[in-house]
């Protein structure tokens, strides 16, 4: 019976480390010989002087490792009563017994007892009851075990795998917490164990330094460590990992502490879109990938304490947002500068936030137009200060100026998606700042290559376009009518303006009812803005240029107001 | 096509489905394992229901939020298998729970009556997670190859095939009756979180359902359907 991923995070972490130490290329290829090789390596590492702390100031076995396996064979004081050799003998014996049970399980065709971890039927004789000294995050109290059993029964293979989990564990760097990536992939999981587990331990032994878990992330927070690991993996093993990153495999980072004084465990699923994003960014530009990691995920030492703490908070916030697949562009705008680089943000918006490439290209074009505009400073200032509900008004001004068309406005801020205003504002500012920075340092702005057609407008937008065209064709005194619509402060004033058009025959009753639906004040304001956009575009000569557009308070929706806060 | 099925909606104030991987740290799974559903069926019918009594079933669970509770426990100590369990001390432990869960159960028509008049109290997790049947209606399940899903358990191979974000867990499909309560089968599932946000439900699109997905024509809900043969033997 071959080995396979189980779905139990700690056992899978152990299987990954076992695979890495065994020399086998796939879990299903692991044989008894591979088990022997892996066990020898585990024994060599954990029984080394550097692990036991012999002749050194710190003991990994009695220190950090005891947090994972409290009171294990390497910690138990009675074993230490005979000195290091007593401990070594005790551990070797226990490991030998586990190995024998594992081999038995591996050779057995089909047993008579179901292992609750791997789900395989294994011979009952090979089962072993584990408690917290051998199985992380078990409790000393037996309340949670079925029927008050004295521990958890595992088959020999799962029990052996648990011993190896040490080589898959990493340190977060905060509050003594440890973590590992639960990623059932022969390539990714084994690579992590190989590089950051076995490789790291071997380097410490060679340098005669006390063993410890790898944790040199120079970042902040749990999410920061996860993302730095993913970046490092991609950089070091790009070729092997490319397929995995492209296809996306379910990956969960488990952060835990097995401390007696207060245990803790948290599972943080890593969205597959994050893997897509990192992969795409790396392929597009290694420099942009480096800049993203450096400016958004790294906390450099050597700054003064206050600055360092501030930077750590910033990095932790950004990393948390990334791991939750939330927009990050707004949070990356610091002192009129975009941190992380535009290429990375553009890729993130596309891969993680699902922004259409044509809309991205349009945002780029609009942002650059804003930066180049003769009244650019004023418009940018307005955008910087604008709460989300006023963003549409700023863009409407751009339509009036001829920078955007009505359809483009509708593509950027669809009438039925009021929540997109905030992100549109942030992206526009990001493009503006990046464009200005590029100009300052003499770089060219990295624009999207290719011609992008904006998505076809929906029925509502097409109807507004048609109403605007009818109005331009048939309205008497268009200029005054448009001015009245622009300066309306109450919904009643909008309605009165439409009624004038209805009376003169420039608008049908059906269109009137569509534009000011009964009982829906917010919709009336939204539709007015898009109607104005098409009026600006189609009847440019009739558009008053000296009148400020008024956004009535009645038009604010709760949802947008909340976002603006 | 499975005509004449029923869709039973259970709602509760709280639910908790303990993640079996972390025995002493009571994290809640986002979706109940199949074993919990069989427990629910057993409560409704009034006797222990085993998989061979249910030809198929499907379900999804959505919830409003996750929260953490503190509860006092009287720790029971047992040094080894030969030792007698005894109370040791009073302690405080954390327990994660789901807020305002809604479970949509799709079952063969004969399950309508047991859920109209359940024999025992229905719970979504532990005894304090009392649930109520808020609606029972007709369902008509048709196979679909693709579809948006949320709050479901997908077999690990379907998750891998589609490269979707999921939390992998090995979970029991059912337990044998007392006193042994041994798992009938344990297998790896991918949990697709069904948290309801202010923007509504977030769905994951399954492009290749590999014969697992069904859509309820009445409600439009897409869920994986677990056949009896698969539950029992993984086939």
PDB file of C-alpha atoms in Angstrom, chain A residues 189-377:
ATOM      1  CA  UNK A 189       5.817  20.733  -0.014  1.00  0.00           C
ATOM      2  CA  UNK A 190       8.966  18.646  -0.445  1.00  0.00           C
ATOM      3  CA  UNK A 191      10.881  21.684  -1.740  1.00  0.00           C
ATOM      4  CA  UNK A 192       9.930  23.693   1.329  1.00  0.00           C
ATOM      5  CA  UNK A 193      11.064  20.892   3.626  1.00  0.00           C
ATOM      6  CA  UNK A 194      14.254  20.396   1.612  1.00  0.00           C
ATOM      7  CA  UNK A 195      15.259  24.045   1.562  1.00  0.00           C
ATOM      8  CA  UNK A 196      13.934  25.472   4.805  1.00  0.00           C
ATOM      9  CA  UNK A 197      13.934  22.311   6.907  1.00  0.00           C
ATOM     10  CA  UNK A 198      16.678  19.810   6.138  1.00  0.00           C
ATOM     11  CA  UNK A 199      18.915  22.255   4.264  1.00  0.00           C
ATOM     12  CA  UNK A 200      18.630  24.846   7.017  1.00  0.00           C
ATOM     13  CA  UNK A 201      19.361  22.260   9.757  1.00  0.00           C
ATOM     14  CA  UNK A 202      22.382  20.925   7.854  1.00  0.00           C
ATOM     15  CA  UNK A 203      23.795  24.428   7.417  1.00  0.00           C
ATOM     16  CA  UNK A 204      23.459  25.093  11.158  1.00  0.00           C
ATOM     17  CA  UNK A 205      25.096  21.778  12.040  1.00  0.00           C
ATOM     18  CA  UNK A 206      27.968  22.501   9.655  1.00  0.00           C
ATOM     19  CA  UNK A 207      28.476  25.865  11.339  1.00  0.00           C
ATOM     20  CA  UNK A 208      28.180  24.257  14.811  1.00  0.00           C
ATOM     21  CA  UNK A 209      25.281  26.499  15.712  1.00  0.00           C
ATOM     22  CA  UNK A 210      22.261  25.425  17.748  1.00  0.00           C
ATOM     23  CA  UNK A 211      19.406  24.214  15.602  1.00  0.00           C
ATOM     24  CA  UNK A 212      16.293  26.312  15.187  1.00  0.00           C
ATOM     25  CA  UNK A 213      13.445  26.630  12.739  1.00  0.00           C
ATOM     26  CA  UNK A 214      13.989  28.851   9.727  1.00  0.00           C
ATOM     27  CA  UNK A 215      12.449  32.267  10.197  1.00  0.00           C
ATOM     28  CA  UNK A 216      14.548  34.868   8.446  1.00  0.00           C
ATOM     29  CA  UNK A 217      11.667  36.526   6.595  1.00  0.00           C
ATOM     30  CA  UNK A 218      12.409  40.196   7.309  1.00  0.00           C
ATOM     31  CA  UNK A 219       8.718  40.889   7.106  1.00  0.00           C
ATOM     32  CA  UNK A 220       5.816  41.462   9.455  1.00  0.00           C
ATOM     33  CA  UNK A 221       2.852  39.365  10.501  1.00  0.00           C
ATOM     34  CA  UNK A 222       1.723  35.859   9.628  1.00  0.00           C
ATOM     35  CA  UNK A 223       0.583  36.815   6.158  1.00  0.00           C
ATOM     36  CA  UNK A 224       3.885  38.586   5.455  1.00  0.00           C
ATOM     37  CA  UNK A 225       5.817  35.403   6.214  1.00  0.00           C
ATOM     38  CA  UNK A 226       3.509  33.339   4.000  1.00  0.00           C
ATOM     39  CA  UNK A 227       3.891  35.695   1.059  1.00  0.00           C
ATOM     40  CA  UNK A 228       7.670  35.979   1.473  1.00  0.00           C
ATOM     41  CA  UNK A 229       7.914  32.189   1.412  1.00  0.00           C
ATOM     42  CA  UNK A 230       5.856  32.036  -1.787  1.00  0.00           C
ATOM     43  CA  UNK A 231       8.060  34.719  -3.358  1.00  0.00           C
ATOM     44  CA  UNK A 232      11.252  32.947  -2.336  1.00  0.00           C
ATOM     45  CA  UNK A 233      10.005  29.613  -3.632  1.00  0.00           C
ATOM     46  CA  UNK A 234       9.140  31.128  -6.964  1.00  0.00           C
ATOM     47  CA  UNK A 235      12.527  32.783  -7.198  1.00  0.00           C
ATOM     48  CA  UNK A 236      14.482  29.678  -6.234  1.00  0.00           C
ATOM     49  CA  UNK A 237      12.521  26.951  -7.979  1.00  0.00           C
ATOM     50  CA  UNK A 238      10.766  28.809 -10.752  1.00  0.00           C
ATOM     51  CA  UNK A 239      10.949  26.015 -13.284  1.00  0.00           C
ATOM     52  CA  UNK A 240       9.690  23.274 -11.020  1.00  0.00           C
ATOM     53  CA  UNK A 241       6.980  25.367  -9.460  1.00  0.00           C
ATOM     54  CA  UNK A 242       5.643  27.047 -12.556  1.00  0.00           C
ATOM     55  CA  UNK A 243       3.083  24.371 -13.325  1.00  0.00           C
ATOM     56  CA  UNK A 244       1.889  24.283  -9.750  1.00  0.00           C
ATOM     57  CA  UNK A 245       1.529  28.044  -9.517  1.00  0.00           C
ATOM     58  CA  UNK A 246      -0.260  28.172 -12.837  1.00  0.00           C
ATOM     59  CA  UNK A 247      -2.768  25.505 -11.924  1.00  0.00           C
ATOM     60  CA  UNK A 248      -3.205  26.524  -8.336  1.00  0.00           C
ATOM     61  CA  UNK A 249      -3.354  23.908  -5.622  1.00  0.00           C
ATOM     62  CA  UNK A 250      -5.286  24.267  -2.385  1.00  0.00           C
ATOM     63  CA  UNK A 251      -2.844  25.782   0.056  1.00  0.00           C
ATOM     64  CA  UNK A 252      -3.475  26.666   3.678  1.00  0.00           C
ATOM     65  CA  UNK A 253      -0.939  28.197   6.024  1.00  0.00           C
ATOM     66  CA  UNK A 254      -1.357  26.944   9.588  1.00  0.00           C
ATOM     67  CA  UNK A 255       0.066  29.271  12.202  1.00  0.00           C
ATOM     68  CA  UNK A 256       0.218  27.735  15.642  1.00  0.00           C
ATOM     69  CA  UNK A 257       1.633  27.795  19.079  1.00  0.00           C
ATOM     70  CA  UNK A 258       1.618  24.710  21.252  1.00  0.00           C
ATOM     71  CA  UNK A 259       2.643  26.657  24.311  1.00  0.00           C
ATOM     72  CA  UNK A 260       1.290  25.283  27.598  1.00  0.00           C
ATOM     73  CA  UNK A 261       0.397  28.808  28.705  1.00  0.00           C
ATOM     74  CA  UNK A 262      -1.820  29.501  25.731  1.00  0.00           C
ATOM     75  CA  UNK A 263      -2.128  27.395  22.617  1.00  0.00           C
ATOM     76  CA  UNK A 264      -3.188  28.898  19.363  1.00  0.00           C
ATOM     77  CA  UNK A 265      -3.896  27.716  15.853  1.00  0.00           C
ATOM     78  CA  UNK A 266      -5.177  29.529  12.814  1.00  0.00           C
ATOM     79  CA  UNK A 267      -5.648  28.260   9.280  1.00  0.00           C
ATOM     80  CA  UNK A 268      -5.100  30.902   6.605  1.00  0.00           C
ATOM     81  CA  UNK A 269      -6.194  29.730   3.152  1.00  0.00           C
ATOM     82  CA  UNK A 270      -4.006  31.146   0.402  1.00  0.00           C
ATOM     83  CA  UNK A 271      -6.253  32.048  -2.524  1.00  0.00           C
ATOM     84  CA  UNK A 272      -5.166  30.372  -5.755  1.00  0.00           C
ATOM     85  CA  UNK A 273      -5.446  33.783  -7.403  1.00  0.00           C
ATOM     86  CA  UNK A 274      -2.466  34.914  -5.293  1.00  0.00           C
ATOM     87  CA  UNK A 275      -0.362  32.125  -6.760  1.00  0.00           C
ATOM     88  CA  UNK A 276      -1.557  33.134 -10.242  1.00  0.00           C
ATOM     89  CA  UNK A 277      -0.645  36.720  -9.499  1.00  0.00           C
ATOM     90  CA  UNK A 278       2.867  35.965  -8.249  1.00  0.00           C
ATOM     91  CA  UNK A 279       3.520  33.661 -11.171  1.00  0.00           C
ATOM     92  CA  UNK A 280       2.244  36.191 -13.745  1.00  0.00           C
ATOM     93  CA  UNK A 281       4.220  39.012 -12.190  1.00  0.00           C
ATOM     94  CA  UNK A 282       7.404  36.962 -12.083  1.00  0.00           C
ATOM     95  CA  UNK A 283       6.985  36.029 -15.733  1.00  0.00           C
ATOM     96  CA  UNK A 284       6.212  39.600 -16.770  1.00  0.00           C
ATOM     97  CA  UNK A 285       9.151  41.227 -15.020  1.00  0.00           C
ATOM     98  CA  UNK A 286      11.579  39.962 -12.414  1.00  0.00           C
ATOM     99  CA  UNK A 287      12.422  43.575 -11.537  1.00  0.00           C
ATOM    100  CA  UNK A 288       8.758  44.374 -10.929  1.00  0.00           C
ATOM    101  CA  UNK A 289       8.482  41.204  -8.824  1.00  0.00           C
ATOM    102  CA  UNK A 290      11.475  42.280  -6.729  1.00  0.00           C
ATOM    103  CA  UNK A 291      10.125  45.807  -6.352  1.00  0.00           C
ATOM    104  CA  UNK A 292       6.752  44.478  -5.205  1.00  0.00           C
ATOM    105  CA  UNK A 293       8.337  42.293  -2.546  1.00  0.00           C
ATOM    106  CA  UNK A 294      10.810  44.964  -1.440  1.00  0.00           C
ATOM    107  CA  UNK A 295       8.343  47.843  -1.169  1.00  0.00           C
ATOM    108  CA  UNK A 296       5.282  46.035   0.156  1.00  0.00           C
ATOM    109  CA  UNK A 297       6.476  42.961   2.041  1.00  0.00           C
ATOM    110  CA  UNK A 298       9.908  43.657   3.508  1.00  0.00           C
ATOM    111  CA  UNK A 299      10.732  45.314   6.789  1.00  0.00           C
ATOM    112  CA  UNK A 300      14.339  46.434   6.805  1.00  0.00           C
ATOM    113  CA  UNK A 301      16.205  46.687  10.049  1.00  0.00           C
ATOM    114  CA  UNK A 302      18.420  49.655  10.762  1.00  0.00           C
ATOM    115  CA  UNK A 303      15.679  52.276  10.706  1.00  0.00           C
ATOM    116  CA  UNK A 304      14.826  54.050  13.915  1.00  0.00           C
ATOM    117  CA  UNK A 305      12.445  52.118  16.174  1.00  0.00           C
ATOM    118  CA  UNK A 306       9.413  54.282  15.470  1.00  0.00           C
ATOM    119  CA  UNK A 307       9.860  54.111  11.714  1.00  0.00           C
ATOM    120  CA  UNK A 308      10.439  50.384  11.882  1.00  0.00           C
ATOM    121  CA  UNK A 309       7.271  49.824  13.914  1.00  0.00           C
ATOM    122  CA  UNK A 310       5.315  51.982  11.470  1.00  0.00           C
ATOM    123  CA  UNK A 311       6.708  50.081   8.520  1.00  0.00           C
ATOM    124  CA  UNK A 312       5.936  46.749  10.227  1.00  0.00           C
ATOM    125  CA  UNK A 313       2.301  47.799  10.682  1.00  0.00           C
ATOM    126  CA  UNK A 314       2.076  48.867   7.051  1.00  0.00           C
ATOM    127  CA  UNK A 315       3.556  45.591   5.770  1.00  0.00           C
ATOM    128  CA  UNK A 316       1.316  43.496   8.034  1.00  0.00           C
ATOM    129  CA  UNK A 317      -1.788  45.343   6.803  1.00  0.00           C
ATOM    130  CA  UNK A 318      -0.875  44.993   3.135  1.00  0.00           C
ATOM    131  CA  UNK A 319       0.047  41.308   3.515  1.00  0.00           C
ATOM    132  CA  UNK A 320      -3.210  40.545   5.326  1.00  0.00           C
ATOM    133  CA  UNK A 321      -5.127  42.216   2.532  1.00  0.00           C
ATOM    134  CA  UNK A 322      -3.260  40.218  -0.098  1.00  0.00           C
ATOM    135  CA  UNK A 323      -3.927  36.930   1.653  1.00  0.00           C
ATOM    136  CA  UNK A 324      -7.619  37.852   1.835  1.00  0.00           C
ATOM    137  CA  UNK A 325      -7.477  38.758  -1.896  1.00  0.00           C
ATOM    138  CA  UNK A 326      -8.669  42.280  -1.124  1.00  0.00           C
ATOM    139  CA  UNK A 327      -7.711  45.370  -3.169  1.00  0.00           C
ATOM    140  CA  UNK A 328      -4.342  46.808  -2.122  1.00  0.00           C
ATOM    141  CA  UNK A 329      -3.782  49.707  -4.462  1.00  0.00           C
ATOM    142  CA  UNK A 330      -5.387  52.303  -2.150  1.00  0.00           C
ATOM    143  CA  UNK A 331      -3.357  51.175   0.853  1.00  0.00           C
ATOM    144  CA  UNK A 332      -0.174  51.354  -1.253  1.00  0.00           C
ATOM    145  CA  UNK A 333      -0.546  55.072  -1.956  1.00  0.00           C
ATOM    146  CA  UNK A 334       1.804  56.718   0.505  1.00  0.00           C
ATOM    147  CA  UNK A 335       2.749  60.402   0.388  1.00  0.00           C
ATOM    148  CA  UNK A 336       1.740  60.808  -3.274  1.00  0.00           C
ATOM    149  CA  UNK A 337       3.713  57.748  -4.268  1.00  0.00           C
ATOM    150  CA  UNK A 338       2.681  54.280  -5.334  1.00  0.00           C
ATOM    151  CA  UNK A 339       4.585  51.602  -3.417  1.00  0.00           C
ATOM    152  CA  UNK A 340       5.059  48.245  -5.112  1.00  0.00           C
ATOM    153  CA  UNK A 341       5.229  49.477  -8.698  1.00  0.00           C
ATOM    154  CA  UNK A 342       2.476  49.884 -11.265  1.00  0.00           C
ATOM    155  CA  UNK A 343       3.202  46.619 -13.104  1.00  0.00           C
ATOM    156  CA  UNK A 344       2.629  44.631  -9.917  1.00  0.00           C
ATOM    157  CA  UNK A 345      -0.542  46.496  -9.033  1.00  0.00           C
ATOM    158  CA  UNK A 346      -1.874  46.137 -12.541  1.00  0.00           C
ATOM    159  CA  UNK A 347      -1.205  42.393 -12.450  1.00  0.00           C
ATOM    160  CA  UNK A 348      -2.799  42.147  -9.003  1.00  0.00           C
ATOM    161  CA  UNK A 349      -5.900  44.016 -10.158  1.00  0.00           C
ATOM    162  CA  UNK A 350      -6.216  41.646 -13.100  1.00  0.00           C
ATOM    163  CA  UNK A 351      -5.380  38.318 -11.452  1.00  0.00           C
ATOM    164  CA  UNK A 352      -6.742  38.809  -7.940  1.00  0.00           C
ATOM    165  CA  UNK A 353      -9.438  41.466  -8.192  1.00  0.00           C
ATOM    166  CA  UNK A 354     -10.603  40.216 -11.591  1.00  0.00           C
ATOM    167  CA  UNK A 355     -10.424  43.601 -13.326  1.00  0.00           C
ATOM    168  CA  UNK A 356     -10.995  43.501 -17.051  1.00  0.00           C
ATOM    169  CA  UNK A 357      -7.853  44.228 -19.110  1.00  0.00           C
ATOM    170  CA  UNK A 358      -9.704  46.774 -21.274  1.00  0.00           C
ATOM    171  CA  UNK A 359     -10.880  48.626 -18.156  1.00  0.00           C
ATOM    172  CA  UNK A 360      -7.313  48.588 -16.848  1.00  0.00           C
ATOM    173  CA  UNK A 361      -6.040  50.040 -20.115  1.00  0.00           C
ATOM    174  CA  UNK A 362      -8.749  52.692 -19.940  1.00  0.00           C
ATOM    175  CA  UNK A 363      -7.804  53.575 -16.372  1.00  0.00           C
ATOM    176  CA  UNK A 364      -4.192  53.885 -17.450  1.00  0.00           C
ATOM    177  CA  UNK A 365      -5.148  56.190 -20.304  1.00  0.00           C
ATOM    178  CA  UNK A 366      -7.415  58.287 -18.079  1.00  0.00           C
ATOM    179  CA  UNK A 367      -4.821  58.550 -15.313  1.00  0.00           C
ATOM    180  CA  UNK A 368      -2.150  59.678 -17.751  1.00  0.00           C
ATOM    181  CA  UNK A 369      -4.584  62.186 -19.297  1.00  0.00           C
ATOM    182  CA  UNK A 370      -5.265  63.516 -15.815  1.00  0.00           C
ATOM    183  CA  UNK A 371      -1.561  63.877 -15.084  1.00  0.00           C
ATOM    184  CA  UNK A 372      -1.033  65.695 -18.384  1.00  0.00           C
ATOM    185  CA  UNK A 373      -4.140  67.877 -18.131  1.00  0.00           C
ATOM    186  CA  UNK A 374      -3.634  71.646 -17.967  1.00  0.00           C
ATOM    187  CA  UNK A 375      -5.890  71.738 -14.871  1.00  0.00           C
ATOM    188  CA  UNK A 376      -4.392  68.459 -13.726  1.00  0.00           C
ATOM    189  CA  UNK A 377      -3.280  69.670 -10.319  1.00  0.00           C
TER     190      UNK A 377
END
